[in-house]
Amino acid sequence: MNILLIGLGNVAHGLLTILQEKSDELSKRYGFTPSIVGVATRSRGTIYHPEGIPISELLNITRKGDFREIENVRYDLDVLSLIQQPDVQVIIETSPSNFETGQPALDYCYAALNACKHVVTVNKGPLVVDYAGLQQRANEVGCGFYFEGTVMSGTPSLRLALEALRGAKITRVRGILNGTTNYILTQMENGMTYGDALSLAQDQGYAEADPTDDVEGWDAAGKLAILAAALFGTKLKISDMKVSGINGITSTNVQSAQQADERWKLIAEATPVSASVRLMRLPVSDPLSGVSGAVNAVTYTTDLMGDVTLIGAGAGRVPTGFAILSDLLAIHQRFKS
Ligand SMILES: NC(=O)c1ccc[n+]([C@@H]2O[C@H](COP(=O)([O-])OP(=O)(O)OC[C@H]3O[C@@H](n4cnc5c(N)ncnc54)[C@H](OP(=O)(O)O)[C@@H]3O)[C@@H](O)[C@H]2O)c1
């Protein structure tokens, strides 16, 4: 499988580490032998070699290193030209998410599908903006379009709903889809103020220097839009959803919930006709209430199985790299001739 990697940051590093460490196992168990033929970034340009670029060399230059350290490759192709190269079979989109335009990833995804290349994306932007259009184009051209890592990273939230629960009707999805805010709420239950808990989250690398997207609920809303589109076919704009975050919560709020055997959680919830992200007080008996720290969880309410809850990592290099691997293996299995 010849792969073009768009973005060479944290997630790409996680994927490349897994591919390097599991190379023998992936080949023996699945007959899966990936080759990275091209890489594209924003500030460092692109590299391309149809016979593959050694993963060990790519790992040396993820996030910061200079592409000129890699010899015998082409440096002259722009991203759209790279996507068109006949040797590229799959593109992996790991550039930053833009929920308003989906760009430039949306153009990259369409360019790949139009050229009959499979797409794996962990970038939420293109799906938040145009889930239905991308799915339709993938179906028209008969290519794989996979995006497990966009919701709960490698914890298989989408695969559980779309594959394992196939045949059951999902009537509602409810989840803790943002680890940063759950981490902050957990620290507040341990006695910290909101400000101190946010600072700790930033020190620990859970929160960005600008935490707005997390604490105001936008990151969770993006993931909910993808879930609602995938499960219910809802064409929801984030601007159509009721979205609020955790930034108004006080230590007093947290303590009074604890005294009533309840916990505050930032809950993203959708049914076929509604979607919202908001702080809710959940009884300790609710499975989502027991989810602590930077962990994610989702509960699917179904007709045949009642509630089914999945708990696991929601971010991180290796979990998100694993999400991409699981999608690559799905493509390998589905399209092998
Ligand atoms: N990190 C996580 O745990 C996680 C989990 C789930 C989903 N995601 C999603 O995965 C994506 C990547 O996250 P990350 O943490 O790996 O980000 P990151 O470390 O900031 O890396 C982003 C990479 O994308 C490249 N890039 C930026 N603009 C580009 C453009 N216009 N064309 C081509 N490449 C471009 C950057 O190039 P330079 O090297 O030149 O800066 C960089 O290599 C994001 O969409 C994020 O929302 C991340």
XYZ file of C-alpha atoms and ligand atoms in Angstrom:
385
model
C 0.000 0.000 0.000
C 1.583 3.249 -1.177
C 0.732 6.121 1.140
C 0.931 9.908 0.963
C 1.062 11.508 4.419
C -0.350 15.019 4.633
C 1.021 16.547 7.825
C 4.056 15.308 9.717
C 3.275 16.303 13.300
C 2.243 14.472 16.471
C -0.273 12.087 14.947
C 1.978 11.195 12.008
C 4.740 10.488 14.514
C 2.445 8.096 16.383
C 1.486 6.288 13.182
C 5.080 6.008 11.926
C 6.225 4.646 15.291
C 3.535 1.969 15.178
C 4.340 1.061 11.559
C 8.015 0.739 12.426
C 7.528 -1.253 15.619
C 4.848 -3.557 14.218
C 6.255 -3.969 10.733
C 6.877 -7.748 11.006
C 3.613 -8.426 12.825
C 1.540 -6.444 10.311
C 3.175 -8.261 7.429
C 2.778 -11.733 8.967
C -0.745 -11.363 10.401
C -2.367 -9.308 7.670
C -0.003 -9.354 4.689
C 0.093 -5.566 5.174
C 3.278 -3.879 3.943
C 2.797 -0.105 3.778
C 5.224 2.212 2.022
C 5.274 5.972 2.610
C 5.915 7.414 -0.847
C 5.277 11.074 -0.068
C 4.931 13.598 2.735
C 3.460 17.102 2.654
C 3.644 19.835 5.284
C 2.780 23.513 5.527
C 6.160 25.077 6.281
C 8.642 22.436 5.166
C 7.326 21.633 1.696
C 6.963 18.119 0.328
C 9.037 15.044 -0.407
C 8.262 12.212 -2.815
C 9.835 8.925 -3.822
C 7.707 6.329 -5.612
C 9.701 3.472 -4.124
C 9.170 4.615 -0.576
C 10.931 6.752 2.030
C 12.389 4.850 5.022
C 10.213 5.282 8.118
C 13.300 5.553 10.324
C 14.363 8.644 8.349
C 10.876 10.158 8.558
C 10.775 9.645 12.318
C 13.944 11.751 12.613
C 12.232 14.716 10.969
C 8.663 14.573 12.316
C 7.383 17.834 13.781
C 10.510 19.976 13.159
C 13.322 18.383 11.130
C 14.505 19.548 7.719
C 13.301 17.634 4.655
C 16.708 18.219 2.998
C 18.105 15.610 5.413
C 16.343 13.043 3.242
C 18.271 12.378 0.054
C 17.256 11.077 -3.361
C 13.679 12.352 -3.159
C 11.777 14.949 -5.163
C 11.120 18.245 -3.380
C 9.377 20.078 -6.210
C 5.762 18.847 -6.082
C 2.949 20.777 -4.429
C 0.364 18.870 -2.373
C -2.248 18.599 -5.138
C 0.378 17.340 -7.611
C 1.557 14.799 -5.047
C -1.994 13.497 -4.637
C -2.175 12.940 -8.425
C 0.991 10.827 -8.602
C 0.098 7.407 -10.022
C 2.040 5.606 -7.302
C -0.060 7.130 -4.514
C -2.895 4.773 -3.513
C -3.975 6.209 -0.141
C -3.757 9.663 1.387
C -3.684 10.166 5.150
C -4.898 13.626 6.162
C -3.376 14.894 9.431
C -3.274 18.647 8.903
C -4.951 20.969 11.467
C -8.772 21.022 11.679
C -10.749 24.045 10.471
C -14.442 23.744 11.373
C -15.534 26.753 9.319
C -14.112 25.929 5.890
C -12.651 22.436 6.312
C -9.721 23.727 4.267
C -7.217 22.955 2.935
C -8.007 19.364 3.911
C -11.409 19.397 2.198
C -9.767 20.153 -1.162
C -7.139 17.463 -0.523
C -9.835 14.857 0.251
C -11.832 15.692 -2.903
C -8.675 15.760 -5.039
C -7.790 12.292 -3.758
C -11.264 10.839 -4.268
C -11.558 12.406 -7.730
C -8.260 10.706 -8.617
C -9.581 7.378 -7.214
C -7.313 7.304 -4.167
C -8.523 6.029 -0.804
C -8.670 8.592 2.022
C -8.032 8.249 5.752
C -8.529 11.412 7.762
C -8.142 12.228 11.450
C -8.835 15.857 10.588
C -12.403 16.678 11.657
C -12.710 19.806 9.496
C -13.671 18.223 6.145
C -16.312 16.006 7.809
C -17.805 18.778 9.906
C -18.194 20.920 6.787
C -19.165 18.339 4.152
C -19.695 14.820 5.505
C -22.454 13.927 3.031
C -20.628 15.247 -0.038
C -17.442 13.356 0.774
C -19.306 10.112 1.420
C -21.231 10.509 -1.814
C -18.072 11.125 -3.825
C -16.330 8.122 -2.222
C -19.313 5.925 -3.119
C -19.402 7.249 -6.689
C -15.734 6.493 -7.323
C -15.743 3.252 -5.291
C -12.923 4.313 -2.978
C -12.503 3.961 0.765
C -13.159 7.018 2.919
C -12.301 6.353 6.565
C -12.249 8.644 9.590
C -12.228 6.574 12.797
C -9.670 8.876 14.453
C -11.886 11.956 14.238
C -13.979 10.872 17.260
C -12.264 9.400 20.376
C -8.999 8.763 18.456
C -8.319 5.005 18.306
C -11.133 4.033 20.676
C -13.455 2.566 18.044
C -16.512 4.737 18.625
C -17.541 4.915 14.964
C -16.714 1.299 14.173
C -18.744 0.140 17.195
C -21.779 2.103 16.038
C -21.512 1.482 12.297
C -20.211 -2.075 12.237
C -20.501 -3.945 15.543
C -24.008 -2.582 16.250
C -25.165 -3.058 12.648
C -28.773 -4.326 12.704
C -29.643 -2.536 15.932
C -31.251 0.891 15.677
C -29.357 3.632 17.505
C -31.798 6.208 18.805
C -29.431 8.410 20.803
C -25.728 9.025 21.289
C -24.342 10.679 24.410
C -20.711 11.124 25.150
C -17.781 12.753 26.863
C -15.927 13.643 23.684
C -13.338 16.095 24.991
C -10.616 14.817 27.326
C -9.273 18.243 28.281
C -12.522 19.430 29.826
C -13.099 16.105 31.568
C -9.602 16.365 33.034
C -10.349 19.876 34.328
C -13.671 18.774 35.868
C -11.943 15.821 37.559
C -9.269 18.108 39.048
C -12.024 20.407 40.323
C -13.631 17.416 42.061
C -10.249 16.885 43.716
C -10.442 20.420 45.126
C -8.792 22.674 42.516
C -10.276 25.919 41.234
C -11.212 26.179 37.536
C -8.196 28.417 36.823
C -5.688 26.131 38.569
C -7.139 23.025 36.910
C -6.892 24.689 33.481
C -3.261 25.685 34.146
C -2.467 22.121 35.196
C -4.119 20.795 32.020
C -1.906 23.144 29.997
C 1.236 22.095 31.915
C 0.399 18.429 31.330
C -0.076 19.001 27.587
C -3.829 18.260 27.639
C -4.900 21.838 26.907
C -3.616 24.224 24.218
C -2.169 27.619 25.131
C -5.475 28.956 23.740
C -7.994 26.512 25.256
C -11.109 28.143 23.741
C -12.113 25.287 21.422
C -12.003 22.795 24.270
C -13.457 24.755 27.197
C -16.241 26.396 25.175
C -17.384 23.043 23.790
C -16.479 23.529 20.093
C -14.175 20.524 19.836
C -16.883 18.264 21.301
C -19.440 19.863 18.966
C -17.292 19.032 15.926
C -17.085 15.391 16.982
C -20.814 15.305 17.702
C -21.554 16.675 14.226
C -19.550 13.779 12.751
C -21.337 11.211 14.944
C -24.756 12.649 14.103
C -23.960 12.606 10.370
C -22.606 9.050 10.505
C -25.385 7.611 12.692
C -28.467 9.572 11.709
C -27.535 11.184 8.367
C -28.049 14.582 10.009
C -26.698 17.551 8.052
C -25.899 19.670 11.080
C -23.841 22.810 11.091
C -22.094 23.498 14.368
C -23.763 26.904 14.300
C -27.149 25.108 14.391
C -26.304 23.262 17.624
C -26.780 24.412 21.187
C -23.184 24.520 22.391
C -21.868 25.594 25.770
C -18.718 24.669 27.623
C -17.283 24.347 31.100
C -15.906 27.865 31.424
C -18.716 29.084 33.694
C -18.402 26.327 36.308
C -17.331 27.139 39.871
C -15.928 25.092 42.744
C -19.243 25.616 44.557
C -21.154 24.027 41.641
C -18.830 21.024 41.732
C -19.094 20.576 45.493
C -22.870 20.823 45.603
C -23.127 18.099 42.937
C -20.734 15.889 44.897
C -22.870 16.314 48.029
C -25.876 15.029 46.055
C -23.934 11.994 44.705
C -23.740 13.590 41.274
C -20.960 14.785 38.959
C -20.785 17.561 36.358
C -19.851 16.301 32.901
C -19.628 18.062 29.528
C -22.087 15.924 27.581
C -22.401 15.890 23.802
C -25.760 14.396 22.915
C -27.585 13.773 19.639
C -30.763 12.113 18.459
C -32.032 12.089 14.864
C -33.704 15.459 15.538
C -31.484 17.269 18.055
C -27.872 17.887 19.048
C -26.280 19.770 21.914
C -23.136 20.107 23.991
C -23.680 21.222 27.572
C -22.677 20.710 31.174
C -24.965 18.210 32.911
C -25.186 16.850 36.435
C -25.197 13.062 36.158
C -25.944 10.620 38.982
C -22.912 8.529 39.973
C -24.832 5.479 38.707
C -24.540 6.753 35.092
C -21.579 5.045 33.347
C -20.469 8.412 31.932
C -20.275 9.873 35.420
C -17.518 7.415 36.391
C -15.237 8.501 33.528
C -12.361 10.468 35.096
C -9.382 12.368 33.761
C -8.506 12.923 30.105
C -10.582 9.944 29.025
C -13.504 9.860 26.577
C -16.656 7.761 26.578
C -19.747 7.290 24.489
C -23.107 5.622 25.203
C -25.264 4.423 22.324
C -28.930 3.870 23.152
C -30.249 1.082 20.938
C -33.507 -0.790 20.382
C -32.049 -4.294 20.714
C -29.159 -3.856 23.152
C -30.302 -1.082 25.473
C -27.400 1.219 26.353
C -23.908 0.252 25.163
C -21.028 2.299 26.585
C -17.450 2.485 25.287
C -14.665 4.126 27.328
C -11.104 4.839 26.196
C -8.432 7.262 25.085
C -9.724 10.284 23.177
C -6.439 11.747 21.947
C -2.702 11.222 21.858
C -0.120 10.290 19.259
C -0.277 6.527 19.600
C -4.072 6.165 20.045
C -4.658 8.409 17.018
C -1.918 6.648 15.065
C -3.713 3.405 15.894
C -6.985 4.851 14.534
C -5.216 5.438 11.218
C -3.727 1.941 11.271
C -7.170 0.409 11.852
C -8.503 2.365 8.848
C -5.542 1.346 6.673
C -6.130 -2.297 7.578
C -9.822 -1.895 6.723
C -8.840 -0.558 3.281
C -6.282 -3.336 2.852
C -8.891 -5.969 3.701
C -11.690 -4.454 1.605
C -9.768 -3.666 -1.565
C -7.175 -6.438 -1.749
C -7.504 -8.257 -5.015
N -3.135 15.109 18.482
C -4.183 14.325 18.761
O -4.234 13.651 19.786
C -5.319 14.222 17.768
C -6.372 13.312 18.006
C -7.399 13.180 17.057
C -7.372 13.977 15.917
N -6.350 14.873 15.748
C -6.327 15.691 14.533
O -5.195 15.291 13.768
C -4.673 16.406 13.051
C -3.177 16.525 13.339
O -2.945 16.728 14.713
P -1.421 16.847 15.234
O -1.529 16.883 16.726
O -0.568 15.827 14.578
O -1.040 18.299 14.676
P 0.426 18.936 14.507
O 1.411 18.249 15.379
O 0.246 20.404 14.624
O 0.816 18.584 12.974
C 0.106 19.126 11.899
C 0.908 18.895 10.630
O 0.135 19.370 9.532
C 0.975 20.144 8.683
N 0.185 21.131 7.959
C -0.367 22.287 8.418
N -1.011 22.929 7.433
C -0.854 22.173 6.313
C -1.234 22.327 4.966
N -1.940 23.399 4.574
N -0.895 21.365 4.060
C -0.160 20.285 4.456
N 0.254 20.088 5.729
C -0.089 21.025 6.645
C 1.978 20.805 9.618
O 3.083 21.231 8.864
P 4.421 21.859 9.548
O 5.201 20.650 9.969
O 5.065 22.613 8.480
O 3.956 22.696 10.696
C 2.255 19.637 10.576
O 3.237 18.791 10.042
C -5.526 17.610 13.458
O -6.544 17.824 12.517
C -6.130 17.172 14.794
O -7.371 17.812 15.047
C -5.339 14.998 16.628
